[in-house]
Coordinates of C-alpha atoms and ligand atoms in Angstrom, one line a residue:
M25 CA 96.8 65.7 120.9
T26 CA 98.9 64.9 123.9
Y27 CA 96.5 66.7 126.3
Q28 CA 92.9 65.9 127.0
P29 CA 90.7 68.9 127.9
T30 CA 88.2 68.6 130.8
I31 CA 85.4 71.2 130.6
G32 CA 82.7 72.2 133.0
L33 CA 80.0 74.9 132.4
E34 CA 78.2 77.3 134.7
I35 CA 75.2 78.8 133.0
H36 CA 73.1 81.7 134.4
V37 CA 69.6 82.1 133.2
E38 CA 67.2 85.0 133.8
L39 CA 63.8 83.5 134.4
N40 CA 60.8 85.2 132.7
T41 CA 58.7 85.7 135.8
K42 CA 56.3 88.8 136.0
S43 CA 58.1 90.2 139.1
K44 CA 61.5 90.2 140.7
M45 CA 62.8 87.4 142.9
F46 CA 62.0 88.9 146.3
C47 CA 59.8 92.0 145.7
S48 CA 56.9 93.0 143.4
C49 CA 59.0 95.2 141.0
P50 CA 58.4 94.2 137.4
N51 CA 60.8 91.9 135.7
D52 CA 60.9 93.7 132.4
P53 CA 64.0 93.1 130.3
E54 CA 62.6 95.5 127.7
E55 CA 62.6 98.5 130.0
R56 CA 64.8 101.2 128.5
H57 CA 64.7 103.8 131.3
P58 CA 67.3 103.0 133.9
N59 CA 66.4 102.6 137.6
V60 CA 62.7 102.7 137.3
N61 CA 61.9 99.1 138.3
V62 CA 63.3 99.5 141.8
C63 CA 62.0 99.5 145.4
P64 CA 63.3 99.5 149.0
I65 CA 63.4 95.7 149.0
C66 CA 65.6 95.2 145.9
M67 CA 67.7 98.2 146.9
G68 CA 68.3 96.6 150.3
H69 CA 67.1 99.4 152.5
P70 CA 67.2 98.6 156.2
G71 CA 64.2 96.9 157.8
V72 CA 62.6 95.6 154.6
L73 CA 61.6 92.0 154.2
P74 CA 62.0 89.9 151.0
V75 CA 59.3 87.5 149.9
I76 CA 60.1 84.4 147.7
N77 CA 58.7 84.4 144.2
E78 CA 56.8 81.1 143.9
D79 CA 56.8 81.1 140.1
A80 CA 60.6 81.4 140.0
V81 CA 60.9 78.4 142.4
K82 CA 58.5 76.4 140.2
K83 CA 60.4 77.3 137.0
T84 CA 63.7 76.2 138.5
I85 CA 62.3 72.9 139.7
K86 CA 60.7 72.4 136.3
T87 CA 64.1 72.9 134.7
G88 CA 65.7 70.6 137.1
L89 CA 63.2 67.8 136.4
A90 CA 63.6 68.3 132.7
L91 CA 67.4 67.7 133.3
N92 CA 66.7 64.5 135.3
C93 CA 67.7 66.1 138.6
Q94 CA 66.7 65.0 142.1
I95 CA 64.6 67.6 144.0
P96 CA 65.4 67.4 147.7
E97 CA 62.4 67.9 150.0
Y98 CA 64.3 70.6 151.9
S99 CA 65.9 73.7 150.5
K100 CA 66.9 77.2 151.7
F101 CA 68.4 80.5 150.6
D102 CA 71.8 81.8 151.8
R103 CA 73.5 85.1 151.8
K104 CA 76.6 85.5 149.7
N105 CA 78.5 88.5 151.0
Y106 CA 80.6 90.6 148.8
F107 CA 80.9 94.2 147.7
Y108 CA 80.5 95.4 144.1
P109 CA 79.0 98.6 142.7
D110 CA 76.2 96.6 140.9
L111 CA 75.1 95.0 144.2
P112 CA 73.1 97.5 146.2
K113 CA 72.6 95.3 149.2
G114 CA 76.2 94.4 149.7
Y115 CA 75.2 90.7 149.5
Q116 CA 73.4 88.5 147.1
I117 CA 70.7 86.0 148.1
S118 CA 71.7 82.7 146.6
Q119 CA 71.8 79.0 147.5
Y120 CA 74.9 77.5 148.9
D121 CA 74.6 73.9 150.3
T122 CA 70.9 73.1 149.6
P123 CA 70.2 73.8 145.9
L124 CA 66.7 73.3 144.6
C125 CA 67.9 70.6 142.2
E126 CA 70.9 68.3 142.1
D127 CA 72.4 65.2 140.5
G128 CA 70.9 65.4 137.0
F129 CA 72.2 64.7 133.5
L130 CA 71.7 65.6 129.9
M131 CA 72.6 63.2 127.0
I132 CA 74.7 64.9 124.4
N133 CA 75.3 62.8 121.3
G134 CA 74.9 59.6 123.3
R135 CA 77.2 60.7 126.1
K136 CA 75.9 61.4 129.6
I137 CA 76.9 64.8 130.9
R138 CA 76.2 65.0 134.6
I139 CA 74.7 68.1 136.1
K140 CA 75.8 68.9 139.6
R141 CA 73.1 71.3 140.6
V142 CA 70.6 73.9 139.5
H143 CA 69.9 76.6 142.0
L144 CA 68.1 79.9 142.3
E145 CA 69.5 83.4 143.2
E146 CA 69.0 87.0 142.3
D147 CA 70.7 89.0 139.5
T148 CA 72.8 92.0 140.1
G149 CA 72.4 95.5 138.5
R150 CA 74.0 96.3 135.2
L151 CA 77.1 98.5 135.0
V152 CA 77.6 100.7 131.9
H153 CA 81.2 101.7 131.5
E154 CA 81.9 105.1 129.8
K155 CA 85.3 106.6 129.1
D156 CA 85.9 108.4 132.4
Y157 CA 83.1 107.0 134.6
S158 CA 80.6 104.1 135.0
L159 CA 76.8 104.2 135.4
V160 CA 74.7 101.7 137.1
D161 CA 71.2 100.5 136.3
F162 CA 69.4 98.6 139.0
N163 CA 66.4 97.5 136.9
R164 CA 68.1 94.1 136.7
A165 CA 69.0 93.9 140.4
G166 CA 66.9 91.2 142.0
I167 CA 65.6 89.5 138.9
P168 CA 65.3 85.7 139.4
L169 CA 68.5 84.1 138.2
M170 CA 68.8 80.3 137.8
E171 CA 72.3 78.8 137.8
L172 CA 73.2 75.4 136.3
V173 CA 76.5 73.8 137.1
T174 CA 77.7 70.7 135.3
K175 CA 80.3 68.2 136.5
P176 CA 83.5 68.4 134.5
D177 CA 82.3 65.8 132.1
L178 CA 82.7 67.6 128.8
R179 CA 85.6 66.4 126.7
S180 CA 85.7 68.7 123.7
V181 CA 84.9 72.3 122.7
K182 CA 82.3 70.9 120.3
E183 CA 80.6 69.0 123.1
A184 CA 80.6 72.0 125.4
R185 CA 79.0 74.1 122.8
K186 CA 76.4 71.5 121.9
F187 CA 75.5 71.2 125.6
A188 CA 75.0 74.9 126.0
E189 CA 72.8 75.0 122.8
E190 CA 70.7 72.1 123.9
F191 CA 70.2 73.6 127.3
Q192 CA 69.0 76.9 125.7
L193 CA 66.6 75.0 123.5
I194 CA 65.2 73.1 126.6
L195 CA 64.7 76.4 128.4
R196 CA 62.7 77.7 125.4
Y197 CA 60.6 74.5 125.2
L198 CA 59.9 74.8 128.9
G199 CA 59.0 78.4 128.5
V200 CA 60.9 79.5 131.6
S201 CA 63.2 82.0 129.8
N202 CA 63.8 83.4 126.3
A203 CA 67.4 82.6 126.9
D204 CA 68.5 85.2 124.5
M205 CA 72.3 85.5 124.8
E206 CA 72.5 88.9 123.2
K207 CA 70.2 90.3 125.8
G208 CA 72.2 88.7 128.6
Q209 CA 69.3 86.3 129.5
L210 CA 71.7 83.4 129.2
R211 CA 75.3 83.8 130.3
I212 CA 78.0 81.2 130.2
E213 CA 81.1 80.7 132.2
A214 CA 83.4 77.8 131.5
N215 CA 86.1 76.1 133.4
I216 CA 88.8 74.1 131.6
S217 CA 91.9 72.1 132.5
L218 CA 94.2 69.9 130.6
R219 CA 95.7 66.6 131.5
R220 CA 97.6 63.8 130.0
R221 CA 95.4 60.8 129.2
S222 CA 94.4 58.8 132.3
S223 CA 96.4 61.1 134.7
K224 CA 94.6 63.1 137.4
L225 CA 92.8 66.4 136.6
G226 CA 94.9 69.4 135.8
T227 CA 94.6 72.9 137.3
K228 CA 91.5 74.6 136.1
V229 CA 91.0 78.1 134.8
E230 CA 87.6 79.8 134.8
I231 CA 86.5 81.9 131.8
K232 CA 84.0 84.7 132.1
N233 CA 82.4 87.1 129.6
L234 CA 81.2 84.5 127.2
N235 CA 78.3 86.3 125.5
S236 CA 77.7 84.0 122.6
F237 CA 78.1 80.3 121.7
R238 CA 80.8 81.4 119.3
A239 CA 82.7 83.2 122.1
L240 CA 82.4 80.1 124.2
A241 CA 84.0 78.0 121.5
R242 CA 86.7 80.5 120.6
A243 CA 87.6 81.1 124.3
L244 CA 87.9 77.4 125.0
N245 CA 90.1 76.8 121.9
Y246 CA 92.3 79.7 123.0
E247 CA 92.7 78.3 126.5
I248 CA 93.5 74.8 125.2
E249 CA 96.3 76.3 123.1
R250 CA 97.6 78.6 125.9
Q251 CA 97.6 75.9 128.6
E252 CA 99.2 73.3 126.3
K253 CA 102.1 75.7 125.6
I254 CA 102.6 76.2 129.4
L255 CA 102.5 72.5 130.1
K256 CA 104.8 71.6 127.2
A257 CA 107.3 74.1 128.5
G258 CA 107.2 72.2 131.9
K259 CA 105.5 75.1 133.7
K260 CA 102.4 75.1 135.8
V261 CA 99.0 76.5 135.0
I262 CA 97.8 79.0 137.6
Q263 CA 94.3 78.6 139.0
E264 CA 92.6 81.9 138.2
T265 CA 89.6 83.6 136.5
R266 CA 90.2 84.9 133.1
G267 CA 87.9 87.1 131.0
W268 CA 87.3 86.6 127.3
N269 CA 88.2 89.6 125.2
E270 CA 86.3 89.4 122.0
I271 CA 88.3 92.0 120.1
R272 CA 91.7 90.7 121.0
G273 CA 90.5 87.1 120.6
A274 CA 92.2 86.1 123.9
T275 CA 91.5 85.3 127.5
L276 CA 93.1 87.8 130.0
S277 CA 93.8 87.2 133.6
Q278 CA 91.3 88.9 135.9
R279 CA 92.0 87.6 139.4
E280 CA 93.0 84.5 141.3
K281 CA 90.1 82.3 142.4
E282 CA 88.2 83.1 145.5
E283 CA 87.2 80.3 147.9
A284 CA 83.7 79.8 149.2
H285 CA 84.7 81.1 152.7
D286 CA 85.6 84.4 151.1
Y287 CA 81.9 85.0 150.7
R288 CA 81.0 84.2 154.3
Y289 CA 77.9 82.3 153.2
F290 CA 75.2 82.0 155.9
P291 CA 71.5 81.0 155.8
E292 CA 69.4 84.0 154.8
P293 CA 67.7 85.1 158.1
D294 CA 64.9 86.9 156.4
L295 CA 63.5 84.0 154.4
P296 CA 61.9 80.8 155.6
P297 CA 63.3 77.5 154.4
L298 CA 61.5 75.7 151.6
R299 CA 59.9 72.2 151.9
F300 CA 58.2 70.3 149.1
T301 CA 56.0 67.2 149.2
K302 CA 56.3 64.5 146.6
E303 CA 52.9 65.5 145.2
E304 CA 54.0 69.1 144.7
I305 CA 57.0 68.0 142.8
K306 CA 54.9 65.6 140.7
E307 CA 52.5 68.3 139.8
I308 CA 55.3 70.6 138.5
G309 CA 56.7 67.6 136.6
A310 CA 53.4 67.0 134.9
E311 CA 53.6 70.5 133.3
I312 CA 56.8 69.6 131.4
P313 CA 56.0 69.5 127.7
E314 CA 57.6 67.3 125.1
L315 CA 61.4 68.1 125.1
P316 CA 63.6 68.7 122.1
Q317 CA 65.3 65.3 122.0
Q318 CA 62.0 63.4 122.5
R319 CA 60.4 65.6 119.8
G320 CA 63.3 64.9 117.4
K321 CA 62.8 61.1 117.8
R322 CA 59.1 61.3 117.3
L323 CA 59.1 63.6 114.3
K324 CA 61.7 61.4 112.5
K325 CA 59.7 58.2 113.2
E326 CA 56.2 59.6 112.5
Y327 CA 56.9 61.6 109.4
K328 CA 60.1 59.8 108.1
L329 CA 62.0 63.0 108.0
K330 CA 65.7 63.2 107.2
N331 CA 68.1 64.1 110.0
L332 CA 68.6 67.7 108.8
E333 CA 64.8 68.2 108.4
T334 CA 64.2 66.8 111.9
E335 CA 66.9 69.0 113.4
F336 CA 65.4 72.1 111.6
F337 CA 61.9 71.5 113.0
V338 CA 63.3 70.8 116.5
Q339 CA 65.4 73.9 116.5
N340 CA 62.6 76.0 115.1
K341 CA 59.9 74.9 117.6
D342 CA 57.1 77.1 116.2
L343 CA 57.7 76.0 112.6
G344 CA 57.9 72.4 113.7
E345 CA 54.5 72.7 115.4
Y346 CA 53.1 74.5 112.3
F347 CA 54.4 71.6 110.2
E348 CA 52.5 69.1 112.3
K349 CA 49.3 71.2 112.0
V350 CA 49.6 71.3 108.2
V351 CA 50.1 67.6 108.0
S352 CA 47.0 67.0 110.2
E353 CA 45.0 68.9 107.5
F354 CA 45.8 66.4 104.8
E355 CA 43.0 64.0 103.9
P356 CA 43.5 61.1 106.3
R357 CA 42.1 58.5 103.8
L358 CA 45.0 59.2 101.3
S359 CA 47.2 56.2 100.4
P360 CA 50.5 56.1 102.4
E361 CA 52.5 56.9 99.2
R362 CA 50.4 59.9 98.5
L363 CA 50.5 61.2 102.0
S364 CA 54.3 60.7 102.1
K365 CA 54.6 62.8 98.9
L366 CA 52.5 65.6 100.5
I367 CA 54.6 65.5 103.7
K368 CA 57.8 65.7 101.6
L369 CA 56.5 68.7 99.7
A370 CA 55.2 70.5 102.8
T371 CA 58.6 69.9 104.5
N372 CA 60.5 71.4 101.5
Y373 CA 58.2 74.4 101.1
L374 CA 58.3 75.2 104.9
I375 CA 62.1 74.9 105.2
T376 CA 63.0 76.8 102.0
D377 CA 60.3 79.0 100.6
L378 CA 58.3 79.9 103.7
Q379 CA 61.4 80.3 105.8
G380 CA 62.7 82.7 103.1
L381 CA 59.6 84.8 103.3
L382 CA 59.5 84.9 107.1
K383 CA 63.0 86.5 107.2
G384 CA 63.4 85.5 110.8
A385 CA 59.9 86.3 112.0
S386 CA 57.9 83.5 113.6
V387 CA 54.8 81.6 112.4
S388 CA 53.3 82.0 115.8
G389 CA 53.4 85.8 115.5
E390 CA 50.2 87.9 114.9
D391 CA 51.5 89.1 111.6
F392 CA 51.7 85.5 110.2
L393 CA 48.4 85.1 108.2
I394 CA 48.6 81.7 106.5
T395 CA 46.4 79.1 108.3
P396 CA 47.6 75.5 108.4
E397 CA 44.5 74.6 106.4
N398 CA 45.4 77.0 103.6
F399 CA 49.0 75.8 103.6
A400 CA 47.9 72.2 103.3
E401 CA 45.6 73.1 100.4
F402 CA 48.5 75.0 98.7
I403 CA 50.7 71.8 99.0
S404 CA 47.9 69.6 97.6
L405 CA 47.5 72.0 94.6
I406 CA 51.2 71.5 93.8
A407 CA 51.0 67.7 94.3
E408 CA 48.0 67.5 91.9
E409 CA 50.0 69.6 89.4
K410 CA 47.3 72.2 89.3
I411 CA 50.0 74.8 89.6
S412 CA 53.6 74.7 88.5
S413 CA 56.5 75.3 91.0
K414 CA 57.1 78.7 89.5
I415 CA 53.4 79.8 90.0
A416 CA 53.6 78.2 93.5
K417 CA 56.1 80.8 94.5
T418 CA 53.8 83.7 93.4
V419 CA 50.8 82.1 95.1
L420 CA 52.8 81.6 98.4
E421 CA 54.0 85.2 98.3
E422 CA 50.4 86.3 97.9
M423 CA 49.2 84.0 100.7
F424 CA 52.0 85.4 103.0
K425 CA 50.9 89.0 102.2
T426 CA 47.2 88.7 102.5
G427 CA 46.3 85.4 104.2
A428 CA 43.9 84.5 101.3
D429 CA 43.3 80.9 100.4
P430 CA 45.3 79.6 97.5
S431 CA 42.4 78.6 95.2
H432 CA 41.0 82.1 95.6
I433 CA 44.4 83.7 94.6
I434 CA 44.8 81.3 91.6
K435 CA 41.3 82.2 90.3
E436 CA 41.6 85.9 91.0
K437 CA 45.0 86.3 89.3
G438 CA 44.3 83.8 86.5
L439 CA 47.2 81.6 87.6
S440 CA 45.8 78.2 87.1
L441 CA 47.7 75.8 84.8
V442 CA 46.7 75.8 81.1
T443 CA 45.9 72.1 80.6
N444 CA 43.7 72.6 77.6
E445 CA 45.8 70.9 74.8
A446 CA 44.2 72.9 71.9
E447 CA 45.1 76.1 73.7
I448 CA 48.7 74.9 74.3
E449 CA 49.0 73.8 70.6
K450 CA 48.0 77.2 69.4
I451 CA 50.7 78.9 71.6
I452 CA 53.3 76.4 70.4
K453 CA 52.5 77.1 66.8
E454 CA 53.0 80.8 67.4
V455 CA 56.3 80.1 69.1
I456 CA 57.5 78.0 66.2
S457 CA 56.6 80.6 63.6
K458 CA 58.6 83.2 65.6
N459 CA 61.6 81.0 66.1
Q460 CA 62.4 79.5 62.7
K461 CA 66.1 79.4 63.4
A462 CA 65.6 77.1 66.3
V463 CA 63.4 74.9 64.1
L464 CA 66.2 74.7 61.5
D465 CA 68.7 73.8 64.3
F466 CA 66.4 71.0 65.4
K467 CA 66.2 69.7 61.9
K468 CA 70.1 69.7 61.8
G469 CA 69.9 67.4 64.8
K470 CA 70.5 70.0 67.6
T471 CA 68.4 68.6 70.5
V472 CA 69.0 71.7 72.7
A473 CA 66.7 73.6 70.2
V474 CA 63.8 71.6 71.7
Q475 CA 64.6 72.8 75.2
F476 CA 64.8 76.3 73.9
L477 CA 61.4 76.1 72.2
I478 CA 59.8 74.6 75.4
G479 CA 61.3 77.5 77.3
Q480 CA 59.7 80.0 74.9
A481 CA 56.3 78.3 75.1
M482 CA 56.5 78.3 78.9
A483 CA 57.4 82.0 78.9
A484 CA 54.5 82.7 76.5
T485 CA 52.1 81.2 79.1
K486 CA 53.9 83.0 81.9
G487 CA 54.8 79.6 83.4
R488 CA 51.2 78.5 83.5
A489 CA 51.4 75.6 81.1
N490 CA 52.1 72.1 82.2
P491 CA 55.7 71.5 80.9
K492 CA 55.0 67.8 80.3
I493 CA 52.1 68.6 78.0
V494 CA 54.1 71.4 76.2
S495 CA 57.0 69.0 75.6
K496 CA 54.7 66.3 74.3
I497 CA 52.8 68.6 71.9
L498 CA 55.9 70.3 70.7
Q499 CA 57.6 67.0 69.8
K500 CA 54.5 65.9 67.9
I501 CA 54.4 69.2 65.8
L502 CA 58.2 69.2 65.2
K503 CA 58.0 65.6 63.8
K504 CA 55.4 66.7 61.2
L505 CA 57.5 69.6 60.0
Ligands
ZN28 ZN1 62.0 95.9 144.1

């Protein structure tokens, strides 16, 4: 490629506080009735006074700290003036020159992506466009909105996407937002410019309407191609805002970029400035849990998981936590080899079978009935060859449905392995008398006939026989024939 892309991201996040940013209206993203969570404050009536939501401030600082940001001792809110139908006050309370968090970074595949700032503002209402008219819902107006701005450090579409995904995961680990893109709780804007290697930065274009990680990647790829064409033709890229159109698979020009002075920012006169002591910041920092990248490193080391397994448990936080609880239920005095076998089995059954049964539901949900203790017992039964892998499926399904413990299910349903050799011998003799052709084939030297007979015997026991014992006894009988 002749041109190198330079990408920066601006990501808006709706914080999951109980109430809105400056009033006591509920912050309820599930509310389906329009314009019910509103009051004179978030509607900007004359004479009302906003009050700062402390939880929103703490959640923003927490996020900033998790992203290695500096938290200045002083911060304030500013008014950003503009008119739009979804903005009832005619201005948005935001932060201009004193963000709550600044100068952070996030490591993405070993590269340091610098974060310019993380600040706090309020969300706008939501416009619903119909054919001949538009409707507005103000339930969202005034919800705490956190904005992260990166430095233009991202060098590829892949890296930009990875950054956004990692940030979403961090928000979920911190518990500050569900960050569901489909619900608009996480919204991305990207800016991108192209330059020839080692020359100065090119003119950047901002892309809006990126409602999924896929849209982010598609829009960036589209822009790289579009700008490359312009530059190769010897023309200049215009600095502008473009919107991603999912259906047309293209970015379309919306408007040329506003400057900050167009918004006539000034300090919000109705709110006091914020000051934090070092102790207060430290206290918030102490609430930060283990973050995805730390967890990944620990899981890999502690349980000797493979990369894909580690990634799976980091991405699926609840299932990762469940996995650790299951492992903690295994007998601690087991030999390292035995324990490692159990961990491997547990990993496989969680990632494949249980994941399949869950169908997207969470193990932390109320409907999930299998206790870690029962799951650990289930894994031990498989390891001790008390049940076959086929029976294991049935047992797990039953555990998933009823929450019963596996030994109970096995006993109740008569699912335990037939290990009594005399009983197995009897079954095999019946199978042989019913399948004389296969026996003849075997005598002619066709070894596949043995596999066929083992299959028949297994079927006769409904999969409850130990295949190793079946094979051993069958070989013995066939030799005597
Ligand atoms: Zn309100």
